[in-house]
Short mmCIF file of C-alpha atoms in Angstrom, two decimals:
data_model
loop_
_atom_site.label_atom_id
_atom_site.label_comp_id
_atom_site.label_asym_id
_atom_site.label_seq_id
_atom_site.Cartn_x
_atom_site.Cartn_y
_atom_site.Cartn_z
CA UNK A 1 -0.67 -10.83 -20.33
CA UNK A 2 1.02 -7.22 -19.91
CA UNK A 3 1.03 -6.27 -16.47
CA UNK A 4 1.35 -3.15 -14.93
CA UNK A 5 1.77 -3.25 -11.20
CA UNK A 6 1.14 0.21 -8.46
CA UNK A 7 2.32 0.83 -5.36
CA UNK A 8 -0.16 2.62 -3.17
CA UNK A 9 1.59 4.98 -0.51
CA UNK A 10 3.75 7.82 -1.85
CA UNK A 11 2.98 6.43 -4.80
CA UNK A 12 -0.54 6.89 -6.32
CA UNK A 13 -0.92 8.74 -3.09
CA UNK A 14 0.62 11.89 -1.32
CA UNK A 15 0.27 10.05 1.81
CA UNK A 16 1.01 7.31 3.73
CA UNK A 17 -1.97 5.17 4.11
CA UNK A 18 -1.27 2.76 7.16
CA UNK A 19 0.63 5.77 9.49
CA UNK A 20 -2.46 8.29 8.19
CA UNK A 21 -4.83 5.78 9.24
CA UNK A 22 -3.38 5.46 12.81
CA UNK A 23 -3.34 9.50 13.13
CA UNK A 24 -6.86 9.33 11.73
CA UNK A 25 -7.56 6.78 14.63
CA UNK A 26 -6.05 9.39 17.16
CA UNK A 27 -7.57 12.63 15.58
CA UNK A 28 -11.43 11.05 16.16
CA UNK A 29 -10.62 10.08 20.01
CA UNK A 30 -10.48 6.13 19.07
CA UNK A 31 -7.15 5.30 20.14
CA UNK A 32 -4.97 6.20 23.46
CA UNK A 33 -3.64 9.40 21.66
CA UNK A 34 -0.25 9.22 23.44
CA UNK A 35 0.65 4.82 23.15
CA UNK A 36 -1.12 4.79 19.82
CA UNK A 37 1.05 7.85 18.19
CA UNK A 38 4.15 6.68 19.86
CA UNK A 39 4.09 3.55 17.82
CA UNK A 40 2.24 4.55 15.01
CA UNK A 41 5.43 6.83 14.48
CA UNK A 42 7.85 4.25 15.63
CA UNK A 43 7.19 1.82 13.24
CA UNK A 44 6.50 4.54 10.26
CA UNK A 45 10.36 5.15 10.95
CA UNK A 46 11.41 1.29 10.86
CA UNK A 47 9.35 1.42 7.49
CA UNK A 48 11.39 3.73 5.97
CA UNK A 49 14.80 2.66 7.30
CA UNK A 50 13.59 -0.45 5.42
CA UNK A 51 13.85 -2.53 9.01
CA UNK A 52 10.02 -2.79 9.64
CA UNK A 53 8.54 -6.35 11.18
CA UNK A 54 5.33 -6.07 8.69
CA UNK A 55 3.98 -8.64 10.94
CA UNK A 56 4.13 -7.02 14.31
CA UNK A 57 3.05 -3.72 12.64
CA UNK A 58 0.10 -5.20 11.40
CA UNK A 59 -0.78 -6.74 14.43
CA UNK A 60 -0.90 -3.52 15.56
CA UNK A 61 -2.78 -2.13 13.24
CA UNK A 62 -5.25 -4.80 13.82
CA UNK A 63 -6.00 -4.37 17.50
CA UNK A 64 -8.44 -2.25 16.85
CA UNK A 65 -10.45 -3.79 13.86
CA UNK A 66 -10.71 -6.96 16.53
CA UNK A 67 -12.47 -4.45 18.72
CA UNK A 68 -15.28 -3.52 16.41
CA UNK A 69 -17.57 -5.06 13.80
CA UNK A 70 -17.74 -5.03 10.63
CA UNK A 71 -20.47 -2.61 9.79
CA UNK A 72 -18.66 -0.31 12.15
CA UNK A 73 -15.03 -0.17 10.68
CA UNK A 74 -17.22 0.15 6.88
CA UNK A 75 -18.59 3.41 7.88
CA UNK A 76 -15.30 4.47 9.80
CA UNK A 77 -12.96 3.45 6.58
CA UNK A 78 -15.80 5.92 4.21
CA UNK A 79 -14.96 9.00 6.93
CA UNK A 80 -11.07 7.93 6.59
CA UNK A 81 -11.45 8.46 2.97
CA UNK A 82 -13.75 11.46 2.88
CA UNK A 83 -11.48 13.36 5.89
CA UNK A 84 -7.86 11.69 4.84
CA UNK A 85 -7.42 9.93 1.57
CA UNK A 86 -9.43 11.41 -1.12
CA UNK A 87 -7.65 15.25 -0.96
CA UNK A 88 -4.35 12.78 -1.29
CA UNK A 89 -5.34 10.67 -4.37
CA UNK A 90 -2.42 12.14 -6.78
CA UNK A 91 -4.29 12.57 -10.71
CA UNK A 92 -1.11 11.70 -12.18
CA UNK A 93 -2.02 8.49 -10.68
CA UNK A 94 -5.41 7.92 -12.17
CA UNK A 95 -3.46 8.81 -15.52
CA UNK A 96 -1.06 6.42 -15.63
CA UNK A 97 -3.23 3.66 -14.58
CA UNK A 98 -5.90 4.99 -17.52
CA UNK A 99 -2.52 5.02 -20.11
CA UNK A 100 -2.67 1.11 -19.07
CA UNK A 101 -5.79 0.29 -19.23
CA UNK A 102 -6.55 1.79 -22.32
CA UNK A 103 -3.43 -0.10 -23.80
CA UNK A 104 -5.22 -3.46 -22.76
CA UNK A 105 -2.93 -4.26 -19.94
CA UNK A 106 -4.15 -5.77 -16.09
CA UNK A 107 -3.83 -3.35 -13.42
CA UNK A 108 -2.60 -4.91 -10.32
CA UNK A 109 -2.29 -3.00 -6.89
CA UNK A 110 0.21 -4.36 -4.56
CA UNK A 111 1.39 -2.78 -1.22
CA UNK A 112 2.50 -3.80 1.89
CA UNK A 113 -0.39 -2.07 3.62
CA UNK A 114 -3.32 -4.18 4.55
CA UNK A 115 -6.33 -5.33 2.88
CA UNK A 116 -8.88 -3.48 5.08
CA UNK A 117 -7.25 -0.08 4.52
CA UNK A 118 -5.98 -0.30 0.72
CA UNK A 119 -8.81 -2.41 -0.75
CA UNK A 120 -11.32 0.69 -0.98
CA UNK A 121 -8.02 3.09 -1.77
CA UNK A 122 -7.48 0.78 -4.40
CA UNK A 123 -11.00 0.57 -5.88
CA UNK A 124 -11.45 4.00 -6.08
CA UNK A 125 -8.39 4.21 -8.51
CA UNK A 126 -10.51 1.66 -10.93
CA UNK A 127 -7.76 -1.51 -9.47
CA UNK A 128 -9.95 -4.51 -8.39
CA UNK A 129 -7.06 -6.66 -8.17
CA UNK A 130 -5.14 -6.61 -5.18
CA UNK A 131 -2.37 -7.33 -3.68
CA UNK A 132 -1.55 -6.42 0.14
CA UNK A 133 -1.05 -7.63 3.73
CA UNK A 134 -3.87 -10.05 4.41
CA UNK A 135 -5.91 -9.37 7.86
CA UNK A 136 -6.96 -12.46 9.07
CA UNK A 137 -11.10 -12.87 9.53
CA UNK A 138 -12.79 -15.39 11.22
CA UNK A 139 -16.79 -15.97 11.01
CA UNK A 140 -16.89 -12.27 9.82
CA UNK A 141 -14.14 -11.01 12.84
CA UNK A 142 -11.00 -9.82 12.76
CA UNK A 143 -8.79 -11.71 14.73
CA UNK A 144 -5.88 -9.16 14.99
CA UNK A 145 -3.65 -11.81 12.85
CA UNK A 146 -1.45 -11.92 9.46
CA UNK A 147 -2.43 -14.55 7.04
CA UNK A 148 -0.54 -15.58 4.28
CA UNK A 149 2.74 -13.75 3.76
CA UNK A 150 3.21 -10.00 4.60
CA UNK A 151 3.40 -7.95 1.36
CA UNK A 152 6.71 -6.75 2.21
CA UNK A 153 10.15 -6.33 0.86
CA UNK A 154 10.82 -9.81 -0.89
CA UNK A 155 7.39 -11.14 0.20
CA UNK A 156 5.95 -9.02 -2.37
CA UNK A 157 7.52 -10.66 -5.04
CA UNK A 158 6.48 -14.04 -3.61
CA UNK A 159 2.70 -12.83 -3.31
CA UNK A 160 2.90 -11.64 -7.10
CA UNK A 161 3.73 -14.94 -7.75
CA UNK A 162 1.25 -16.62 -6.19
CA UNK A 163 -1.39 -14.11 -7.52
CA UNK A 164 0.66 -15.19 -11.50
CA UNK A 165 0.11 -18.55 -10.73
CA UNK A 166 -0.75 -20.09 -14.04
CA UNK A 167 -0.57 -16.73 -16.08
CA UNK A 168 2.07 -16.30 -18.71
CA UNK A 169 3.40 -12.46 -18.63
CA UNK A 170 5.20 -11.04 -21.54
CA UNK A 171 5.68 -7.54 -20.30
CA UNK A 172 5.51 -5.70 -16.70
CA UNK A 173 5.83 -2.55 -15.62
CA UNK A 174 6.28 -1.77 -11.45
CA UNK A 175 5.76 1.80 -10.14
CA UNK A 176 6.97 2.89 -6.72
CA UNK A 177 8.37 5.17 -4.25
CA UNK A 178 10.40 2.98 -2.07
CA UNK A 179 13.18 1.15 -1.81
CA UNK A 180 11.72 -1.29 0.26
CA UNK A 181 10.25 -2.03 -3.35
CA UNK A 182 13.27 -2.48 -5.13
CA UNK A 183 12.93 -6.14 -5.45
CA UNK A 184 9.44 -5.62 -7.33
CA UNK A 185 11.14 -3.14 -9.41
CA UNK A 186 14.26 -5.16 -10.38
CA UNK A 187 11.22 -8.05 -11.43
CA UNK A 188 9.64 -5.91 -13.83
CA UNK A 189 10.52 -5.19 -17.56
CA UNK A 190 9.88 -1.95 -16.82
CA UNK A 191 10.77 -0.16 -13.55
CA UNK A 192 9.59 3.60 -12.92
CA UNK A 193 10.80 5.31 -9.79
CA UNK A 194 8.02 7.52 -8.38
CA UNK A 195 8.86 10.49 -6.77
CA UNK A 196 11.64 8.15 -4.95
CA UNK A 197 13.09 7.81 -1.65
CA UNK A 198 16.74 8.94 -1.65
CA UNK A 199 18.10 5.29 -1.40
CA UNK A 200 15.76 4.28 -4.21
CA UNK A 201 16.15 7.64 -6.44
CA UNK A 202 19.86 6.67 -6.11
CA UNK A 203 18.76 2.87 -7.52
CA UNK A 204 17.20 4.18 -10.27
CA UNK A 205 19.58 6.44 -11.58
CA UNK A 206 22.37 3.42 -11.26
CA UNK A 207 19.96 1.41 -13.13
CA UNK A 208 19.05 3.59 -15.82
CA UNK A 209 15.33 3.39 -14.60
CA UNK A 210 12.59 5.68 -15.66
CA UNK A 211 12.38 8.68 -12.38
CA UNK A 212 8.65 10.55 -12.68
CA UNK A 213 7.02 12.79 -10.08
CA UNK A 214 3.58 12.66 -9.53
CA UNK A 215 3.30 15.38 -6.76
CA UNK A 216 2.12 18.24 -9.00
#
């Protein structure tokens, strides 16, 4: 197998997916605009100090898929990507993921964002396999838990391995923005720094990595 593996936000997006979602939340009178903006921002900021507790974040994200049903949050996530995501979907993106596919290789997504908000993100880039933060369900509920490992930091090397269980990879290539990804990168054959954080752009140069910006 050749492997190419994406990042989602600031990556094949212009966005953030997990903070826009919590604005989105706000912006359609969901949420308690004040709490919910505070915290949405506070832990946007751990994020990129590279200090963020993926599992109390999530939980937080959560809260509110426990407080609706299924159907409900379906038709809200289709106005999150009609209002929020779609104008942020970055073509360079959908290029390099065609480049790979039409070179034969498996497409993996894999962010530390969760399942219910990157799954459909994900799909509409033509990725069906996914890797990301794992909202727990029960008898078609979310209970407001993590399962499994967060996606995070080292733990997404540790879900990639899971996922490889079995598989035999000759060649990988990892694209990011982060360096809360560098782990991922230093895994892969072939590491390309995506319109990079500063710590990461730094990284890359060091490492003699591959530096390509997507924003245009």
């Amino acid at each position: 197998m050749k492997l190419a593996l994406f990042d989602l936000d600031h990556t094949l997006l212009n966005t953030d997916s997990d903070h826009s979602w919590g604005e989105f939340l706000v912006n359609e009178g969901l949420v308690d605009p004040v709490h919910h903006r505070a915290m949405n921002d506070k832990f946007y900021e751990d994020y990129k100090k590279g200090q963020l507790d993926p599992y109390a974040y999530n939980e937080f994200v959560f809260q509110f898929l426990t407080q609706h049903d299924h159907d409900y949050l379906t038709e809200l996530h289709q106005l999150f990507m009609q209002k929020v995501i779609r104008p942020q979907m970055r073509p360079e993106g959908f290029k390099a993921i065609q480049r790979h596919k039409d070179a034969g290789h498996e497409i993996v997504g894999i962010t530390a964002t969760s399942d219910f908000i990157t799954a459909p993100i994900f799909r509409e880039f033509g990725i069906t396999e996914i890797i990301a933060t794992n909202a727990e369900v029960v008898d078609v509920k979310y209970t407001g838990k993590v399962t499994n490992i967060a996606c995070y930091q080292q733990g997404k090397l540790t879900r990639l391995e899971q996922w490889l269980a079995g598989r035999d990879v000759t060649e990988s290539w990892a694209y990011s923005d982060s360096i809360n990804d560098r782990f991922l990168l230093e895994h892969a054959d072939h590491a390309i720094a995506v319109n990079p954080d500063d710590r990461l752009e730094a990284l890359a140069k060091e490492q003699g990595w591959e530096i390509q910006d997507w924003s245009i």
